Short mmCIF file of C-alpha atoms in Angstrom, two decimals:
data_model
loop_
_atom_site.label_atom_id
_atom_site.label_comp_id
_atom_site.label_asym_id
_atom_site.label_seq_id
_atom_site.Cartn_x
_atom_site.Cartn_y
_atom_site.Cartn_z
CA UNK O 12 126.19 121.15 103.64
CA UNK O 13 125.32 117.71 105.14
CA UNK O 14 127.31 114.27 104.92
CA UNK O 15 124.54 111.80 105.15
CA UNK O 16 124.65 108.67 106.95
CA UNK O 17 125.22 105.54 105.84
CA UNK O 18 128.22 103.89 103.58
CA UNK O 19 128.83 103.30 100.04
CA UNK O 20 127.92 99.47 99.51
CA UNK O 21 124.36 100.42 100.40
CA UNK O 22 121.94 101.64 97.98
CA UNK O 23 119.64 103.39 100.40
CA UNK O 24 122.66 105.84 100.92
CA UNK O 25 122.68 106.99 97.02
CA UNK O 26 118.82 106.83 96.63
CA UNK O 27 118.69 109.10 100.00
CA UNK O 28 121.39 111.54 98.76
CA UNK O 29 119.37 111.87 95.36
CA UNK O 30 116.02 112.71 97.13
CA UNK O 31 117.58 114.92 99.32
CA UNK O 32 118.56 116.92 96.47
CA UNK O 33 115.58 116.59 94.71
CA UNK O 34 113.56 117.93 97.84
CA UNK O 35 116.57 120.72 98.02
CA UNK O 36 115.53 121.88 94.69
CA UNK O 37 111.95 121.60 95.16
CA UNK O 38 112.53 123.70 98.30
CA UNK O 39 113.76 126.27 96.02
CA UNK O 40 117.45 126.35 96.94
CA UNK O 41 119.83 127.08 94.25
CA UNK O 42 122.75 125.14 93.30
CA UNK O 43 121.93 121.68 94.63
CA UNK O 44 125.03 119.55 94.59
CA UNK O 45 125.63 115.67 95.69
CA UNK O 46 128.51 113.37 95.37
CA UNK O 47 131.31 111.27 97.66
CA UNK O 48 133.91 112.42 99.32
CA UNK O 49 137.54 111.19 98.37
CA UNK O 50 138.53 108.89 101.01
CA UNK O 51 138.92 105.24 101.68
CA UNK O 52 135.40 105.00 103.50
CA UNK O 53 133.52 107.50 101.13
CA UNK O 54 130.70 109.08 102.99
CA UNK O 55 127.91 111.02 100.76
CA UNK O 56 127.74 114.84 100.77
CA UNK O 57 124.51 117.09 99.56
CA UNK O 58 125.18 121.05 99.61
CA UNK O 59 123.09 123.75 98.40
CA UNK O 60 123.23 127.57 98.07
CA UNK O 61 123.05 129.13 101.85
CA UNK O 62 121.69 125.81 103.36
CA UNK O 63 123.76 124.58 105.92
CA UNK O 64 122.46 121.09 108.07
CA UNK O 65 119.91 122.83 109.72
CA UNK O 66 118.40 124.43 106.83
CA UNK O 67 118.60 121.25 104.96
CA UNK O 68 116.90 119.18 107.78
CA UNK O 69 114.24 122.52 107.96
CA UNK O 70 113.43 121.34 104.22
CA UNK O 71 112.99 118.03 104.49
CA UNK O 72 110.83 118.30 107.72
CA UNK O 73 108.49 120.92 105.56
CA UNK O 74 108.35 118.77 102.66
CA UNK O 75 107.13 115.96 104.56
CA UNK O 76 104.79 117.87 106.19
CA UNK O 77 103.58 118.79 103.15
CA UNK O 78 103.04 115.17 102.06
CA UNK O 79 101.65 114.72 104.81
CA UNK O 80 98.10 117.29 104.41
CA UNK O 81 94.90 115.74 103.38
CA UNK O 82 95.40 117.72 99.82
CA UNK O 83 98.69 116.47 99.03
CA UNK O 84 98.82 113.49 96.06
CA UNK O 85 100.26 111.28 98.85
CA UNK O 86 96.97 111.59 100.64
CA UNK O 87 94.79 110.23 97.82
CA UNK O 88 93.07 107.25 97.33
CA UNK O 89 90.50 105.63 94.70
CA UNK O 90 86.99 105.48 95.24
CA UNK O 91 84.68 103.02 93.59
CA UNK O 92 85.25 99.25 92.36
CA UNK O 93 87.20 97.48 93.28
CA UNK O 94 89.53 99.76 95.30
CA UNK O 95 86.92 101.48 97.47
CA UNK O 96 88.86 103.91 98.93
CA UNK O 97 92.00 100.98 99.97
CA UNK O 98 94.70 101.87 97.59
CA UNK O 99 96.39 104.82 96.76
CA UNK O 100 95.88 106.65 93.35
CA UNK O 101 99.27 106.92 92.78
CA UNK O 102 100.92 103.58 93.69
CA UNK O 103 101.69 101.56 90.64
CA UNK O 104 101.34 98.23 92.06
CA UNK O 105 97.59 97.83 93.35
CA UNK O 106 94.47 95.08 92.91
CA UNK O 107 93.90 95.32 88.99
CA UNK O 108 90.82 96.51 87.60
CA UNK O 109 88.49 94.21 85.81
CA UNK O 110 86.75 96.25 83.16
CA UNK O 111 87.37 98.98 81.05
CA UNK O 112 85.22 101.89 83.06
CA UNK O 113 87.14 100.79 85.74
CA UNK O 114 90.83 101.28 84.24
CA UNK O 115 88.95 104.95 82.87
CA UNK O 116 88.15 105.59 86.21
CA UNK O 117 91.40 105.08 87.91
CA UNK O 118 93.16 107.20 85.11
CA UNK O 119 91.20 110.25 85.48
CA UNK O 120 91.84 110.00 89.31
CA UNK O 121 95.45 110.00 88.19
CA UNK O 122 94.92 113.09 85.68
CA UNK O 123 92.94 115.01 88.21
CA UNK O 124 95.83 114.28 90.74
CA UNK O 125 98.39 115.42 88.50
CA UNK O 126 96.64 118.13 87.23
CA UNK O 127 96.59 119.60 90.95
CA UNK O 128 100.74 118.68 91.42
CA UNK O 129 101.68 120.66 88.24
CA UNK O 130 103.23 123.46 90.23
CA UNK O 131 105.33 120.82 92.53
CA UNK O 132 108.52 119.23 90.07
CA UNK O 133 109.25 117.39 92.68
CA UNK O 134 106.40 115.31 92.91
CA UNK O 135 106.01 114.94 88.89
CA UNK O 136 109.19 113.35 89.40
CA UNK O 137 108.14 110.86 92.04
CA UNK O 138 104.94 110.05 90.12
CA UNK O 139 106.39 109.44 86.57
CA UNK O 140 109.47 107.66 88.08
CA UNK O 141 107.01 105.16 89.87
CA UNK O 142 105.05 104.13 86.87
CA UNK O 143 101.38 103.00 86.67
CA UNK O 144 99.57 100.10 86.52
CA UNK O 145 99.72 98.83 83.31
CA UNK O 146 95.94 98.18 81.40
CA UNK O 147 98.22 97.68 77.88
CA UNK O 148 99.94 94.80 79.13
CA UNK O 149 98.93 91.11 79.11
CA UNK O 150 100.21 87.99 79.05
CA UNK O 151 99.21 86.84 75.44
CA UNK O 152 97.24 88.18 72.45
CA UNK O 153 93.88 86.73 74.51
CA UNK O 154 93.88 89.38 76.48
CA UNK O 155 92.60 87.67 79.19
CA UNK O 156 96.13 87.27 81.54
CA UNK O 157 96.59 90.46 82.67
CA UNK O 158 99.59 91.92 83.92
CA UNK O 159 99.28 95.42 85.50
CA UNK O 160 102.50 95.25 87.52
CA UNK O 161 104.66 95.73 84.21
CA UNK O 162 104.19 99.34 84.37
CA UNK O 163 105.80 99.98 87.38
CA UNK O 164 109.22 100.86 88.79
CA UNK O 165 111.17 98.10 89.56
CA UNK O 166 112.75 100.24 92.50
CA UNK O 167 108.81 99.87 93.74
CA UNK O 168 109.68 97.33 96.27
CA UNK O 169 107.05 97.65 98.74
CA UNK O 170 105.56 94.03 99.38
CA UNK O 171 102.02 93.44 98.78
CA UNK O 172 101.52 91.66 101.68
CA UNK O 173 97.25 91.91 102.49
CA UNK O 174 97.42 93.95 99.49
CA UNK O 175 99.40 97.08 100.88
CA UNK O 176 100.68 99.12 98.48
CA UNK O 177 103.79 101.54 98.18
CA UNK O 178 102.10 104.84 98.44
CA UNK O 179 99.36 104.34 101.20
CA UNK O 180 101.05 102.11 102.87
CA UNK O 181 105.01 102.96 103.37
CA UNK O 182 105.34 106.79 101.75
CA UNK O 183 101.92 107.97 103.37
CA UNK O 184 103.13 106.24 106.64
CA UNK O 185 106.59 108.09 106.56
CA UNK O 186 105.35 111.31 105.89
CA UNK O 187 103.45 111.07 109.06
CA UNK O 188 106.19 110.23 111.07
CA UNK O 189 108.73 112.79 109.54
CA UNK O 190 106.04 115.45 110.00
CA UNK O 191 105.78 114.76 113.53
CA UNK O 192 109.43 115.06 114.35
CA UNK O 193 111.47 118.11 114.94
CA UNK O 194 113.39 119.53 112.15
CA UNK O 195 116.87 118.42 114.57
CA UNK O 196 115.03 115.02 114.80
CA UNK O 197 115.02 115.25 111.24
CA UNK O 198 118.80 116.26 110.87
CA UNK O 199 119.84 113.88 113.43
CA UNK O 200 118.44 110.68 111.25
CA UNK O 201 119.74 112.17 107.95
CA UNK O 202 123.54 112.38 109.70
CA UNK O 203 123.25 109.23 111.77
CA UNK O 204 123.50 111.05 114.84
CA UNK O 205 120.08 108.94 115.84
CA UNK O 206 118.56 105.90 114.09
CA UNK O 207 115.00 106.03 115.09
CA UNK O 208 112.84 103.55 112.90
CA UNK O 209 109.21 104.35 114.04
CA UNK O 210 108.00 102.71 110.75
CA UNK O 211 108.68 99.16 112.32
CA UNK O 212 107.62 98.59 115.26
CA UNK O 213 109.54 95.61 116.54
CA UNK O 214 112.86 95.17 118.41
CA UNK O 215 114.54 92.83 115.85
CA UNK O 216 117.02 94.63 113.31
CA UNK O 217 117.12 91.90 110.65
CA UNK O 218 112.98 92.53 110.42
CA UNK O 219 112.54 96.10 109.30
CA UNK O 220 111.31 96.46 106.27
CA UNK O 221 111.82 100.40 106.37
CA UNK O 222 113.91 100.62 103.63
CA UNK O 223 111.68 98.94 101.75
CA UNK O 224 114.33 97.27 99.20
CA UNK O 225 116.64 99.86 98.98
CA UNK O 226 118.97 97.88 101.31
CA UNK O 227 118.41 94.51 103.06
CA UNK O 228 115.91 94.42 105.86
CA UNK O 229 117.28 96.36 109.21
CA UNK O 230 116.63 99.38 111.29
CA UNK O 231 116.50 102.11 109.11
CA UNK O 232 115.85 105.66 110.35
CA UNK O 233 112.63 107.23 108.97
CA UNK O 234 113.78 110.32 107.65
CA UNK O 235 116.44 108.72 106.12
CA UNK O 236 114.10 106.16 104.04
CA UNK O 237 111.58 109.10 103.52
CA UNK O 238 114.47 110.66 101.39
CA UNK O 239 115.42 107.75 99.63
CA UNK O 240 111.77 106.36 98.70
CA UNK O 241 112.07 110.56 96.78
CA UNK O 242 115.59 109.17 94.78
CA UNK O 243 113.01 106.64 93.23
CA UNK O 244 112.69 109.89 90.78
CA UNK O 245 115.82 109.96 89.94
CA UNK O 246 115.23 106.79 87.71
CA UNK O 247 112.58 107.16 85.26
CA UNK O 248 110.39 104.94 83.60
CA UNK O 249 109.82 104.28 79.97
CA UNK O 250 106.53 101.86 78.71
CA UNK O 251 106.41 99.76 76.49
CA UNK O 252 103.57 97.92 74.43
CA UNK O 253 104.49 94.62 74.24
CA UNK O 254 106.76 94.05 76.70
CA UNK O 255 107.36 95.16 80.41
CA UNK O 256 108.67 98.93 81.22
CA UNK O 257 112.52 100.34 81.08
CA UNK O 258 113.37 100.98 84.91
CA UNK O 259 116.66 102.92 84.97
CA UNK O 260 119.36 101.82 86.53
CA UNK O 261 118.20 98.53 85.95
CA UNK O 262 120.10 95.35 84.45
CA UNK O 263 119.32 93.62 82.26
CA UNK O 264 117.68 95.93 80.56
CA UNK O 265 113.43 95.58 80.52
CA UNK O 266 113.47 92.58 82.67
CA UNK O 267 110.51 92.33 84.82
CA UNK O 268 112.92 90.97 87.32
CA UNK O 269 116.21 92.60 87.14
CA UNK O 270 119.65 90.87 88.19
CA UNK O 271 120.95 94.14 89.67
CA UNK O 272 121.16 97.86 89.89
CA UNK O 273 123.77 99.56 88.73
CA UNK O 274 124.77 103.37 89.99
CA UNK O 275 127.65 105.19 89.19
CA UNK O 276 130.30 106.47 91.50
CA UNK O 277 130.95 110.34 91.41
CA UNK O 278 133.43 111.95 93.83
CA UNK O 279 132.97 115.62 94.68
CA UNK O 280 130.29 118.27 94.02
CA UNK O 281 127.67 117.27 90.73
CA UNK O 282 124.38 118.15 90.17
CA UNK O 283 121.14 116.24 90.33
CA UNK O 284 120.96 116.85 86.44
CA UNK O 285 124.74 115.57 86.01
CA UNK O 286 123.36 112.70 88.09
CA UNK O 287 120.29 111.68 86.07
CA UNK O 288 122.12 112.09 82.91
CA UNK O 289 124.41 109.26 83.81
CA UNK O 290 121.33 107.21 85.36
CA UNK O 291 119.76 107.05 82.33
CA UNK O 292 122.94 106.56 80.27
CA UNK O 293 123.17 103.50 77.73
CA UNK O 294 126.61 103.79 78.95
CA UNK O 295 125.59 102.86 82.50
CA UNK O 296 124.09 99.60 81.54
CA UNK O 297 127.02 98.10 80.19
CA UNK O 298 129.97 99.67 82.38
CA UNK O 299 129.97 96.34 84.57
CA UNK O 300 131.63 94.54 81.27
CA UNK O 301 135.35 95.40 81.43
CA UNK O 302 135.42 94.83 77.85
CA UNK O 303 133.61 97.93 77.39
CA UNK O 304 135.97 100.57 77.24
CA UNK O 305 134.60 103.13 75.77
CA UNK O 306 131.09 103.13 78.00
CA UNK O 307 133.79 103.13 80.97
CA UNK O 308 136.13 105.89 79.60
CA UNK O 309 132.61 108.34 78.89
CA UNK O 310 131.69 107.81 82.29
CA UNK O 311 134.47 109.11 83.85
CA UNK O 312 135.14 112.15 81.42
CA UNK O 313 131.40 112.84 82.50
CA UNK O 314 133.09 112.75 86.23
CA UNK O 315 132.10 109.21 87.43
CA UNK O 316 135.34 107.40 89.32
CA UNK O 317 133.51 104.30 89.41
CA UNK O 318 130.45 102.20 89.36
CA UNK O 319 129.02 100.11 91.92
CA UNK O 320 126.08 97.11 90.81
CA UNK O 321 124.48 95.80 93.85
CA UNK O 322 122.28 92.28 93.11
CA UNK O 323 118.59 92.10 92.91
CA UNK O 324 117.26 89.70 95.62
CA UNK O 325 113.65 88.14 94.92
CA UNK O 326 112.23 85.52 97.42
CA UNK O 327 110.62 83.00 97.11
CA UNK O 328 106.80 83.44 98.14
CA UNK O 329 104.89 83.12 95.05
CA UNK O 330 102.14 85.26 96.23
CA UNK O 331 103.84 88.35 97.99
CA UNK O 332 107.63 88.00 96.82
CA UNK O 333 109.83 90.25 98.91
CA UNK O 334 112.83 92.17 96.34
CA UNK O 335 115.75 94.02 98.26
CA UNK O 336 118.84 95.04 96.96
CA UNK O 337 122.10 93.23 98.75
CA UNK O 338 125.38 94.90 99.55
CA UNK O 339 127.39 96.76 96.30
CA UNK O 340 130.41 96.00 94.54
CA UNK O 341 132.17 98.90 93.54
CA UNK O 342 133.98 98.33 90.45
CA UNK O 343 136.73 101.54 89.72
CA UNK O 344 136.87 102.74 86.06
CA UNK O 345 140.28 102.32 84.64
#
């Protein structure tokens, strides 16, 4: 068992705990559980079948080591115009294609690279939960306004500053790091023993950008945000033709800019599948109206004491906008 670090008003704490148990299973341990513990400071517990912390921290430091081989999906990126080997296959937010052989080219990258993952659940997760860039979507019936970023996760909050992208530039980045670190460096970040951010490289809390949205910019321990950046799976997407995709979690519901997140509070031992079945929930998405009784009073016979919606926060650079999620409001479920 391990009580992870961080507290309940951040998101990075329940996106962590729902990686962690998705690189649990992965790892092959058997009866993954996650949920908070019943106090007045609620601190987030994963267990699994004869893993104790340093079997748990042992996983995590293989599975980013993993992700962090030249083979590994995390490692790829697109050859040919008008990538040219600077953006990752897999990140759903990169420069758009112009023509048609060029969108045919970047999907078969894609199939090929998912083709090879088959045998890792884990990583199907991560990819499908991310999105893609989106060649259906445009801005009118011209056709000629593109808008590739409407296929992607909206918990995708990497910021495309000089054109990074999510994968190549933050998740490739953090496997590195994790890789290189001890499996007790590991455990130490995931407890809070040690908050070590080598992903920022500055001495100024207030400008990390570790997290990357999942909380508001500070230091953020790297194993830590490596495990959350995995709870992005937890929250699958759903396309649509004609207008942007269905991020989970996400309110109001298909916005391309969502006014918050909404996660629901569940206090004791549940599994990753109770989890996701609440995630995706219609019931979820309208818990934060008192008025709905009946969303509330399903949630907590499926074991949920409470719900917590932390705002979406969008700045405002019109050409890289930086989106973070602030500080939660837990609302209890009468």
């Amino acid at each position: 068992m391990m009580i992870l670090a961080g507290d309940i008003t951040s998101a990075l704490t329940s996106f962590a705990g729902l990686g962690l148990a998705l690189i649990l299973e992965g790892d092959g341990a058997k009866r993954v559980r996650l949920g908070w513990t019943d106090e007045a400071a609620p601190r987030l517990e994963v267990s699994a079948e004869g893993y104790d912390a340093t079997a748990i921290a042992a996983a995590v430091h293989r599975h980013a080591s993993g992700c962090a081989e030249e083979a590994s999906w995390v490692q790829a990126d697109l050859e040919g115009p008008p990538w040219d080997g600077g953006s990752a296959v897999f990140s759903p937010r990169i420069k758009a294609a112009s023509v048609p052989e060029q969108w045919r080219a970047l999907q078969h990258q894609r199939h090929e690279g998912i083709d090879r993952e088959i045998s890792m659940p884990e990583a199907i997760d991560l990819i499908g939960a991310l999105g893609e860039p989106a060649y259906w979507r445009f801005a009118d019936r011209s056709m000629k306004k593109p808008r590739p970023d409407e296929g992607s996760s909206r918990w995708e909050m990497k910021t495309r500053n000089r054109g990074e992208d999510f994968v190549a530039n933050r998740l490739r980045h953090l496997a590195g790091i994790v890789s290189t670190r001890t499996p007790e460096g590991v455990g130490a970040g995931l407890t809070g023993q040690r908050t070590i951010d080598e992903a920022y490289k500055g001495n100024r809390s207030d400008e990390s950008r570790t997290a990357t949205g999942l909380t508001w910019p500070r230091f953020t321990d790297s194993a830590l945000a490596w495990c959350a950046l995995w709870g992005i799976s937890a929250f699958p997407v759903i396309h649509r033709l004609r207008q942007p995709s269905v991020t989970a979690g996400a309110v109001p519901v298909g916005e391309f800019t969502p006014k918050r997140l909404v996660l629901p509070v569940l206090v004791g031992r549940f599994s990753l599948g109770r989890w996701r079945a609440l995630l995706v929930s219609q019931q979820l998405v309208v818990a934060g109206d008192p008025q709905e009784r009946s969303a509330r009073a399903w949630l907590a016979s499926h074991g949920a004491r409470a719900v917590l919606q932390f705002p979406f926060q969008v700045s405002d650079n019109s050409s890289a906008p930086e989106r973070y999620l602030r500080a939660g409001r837990i609302e209890v479920l009468a």
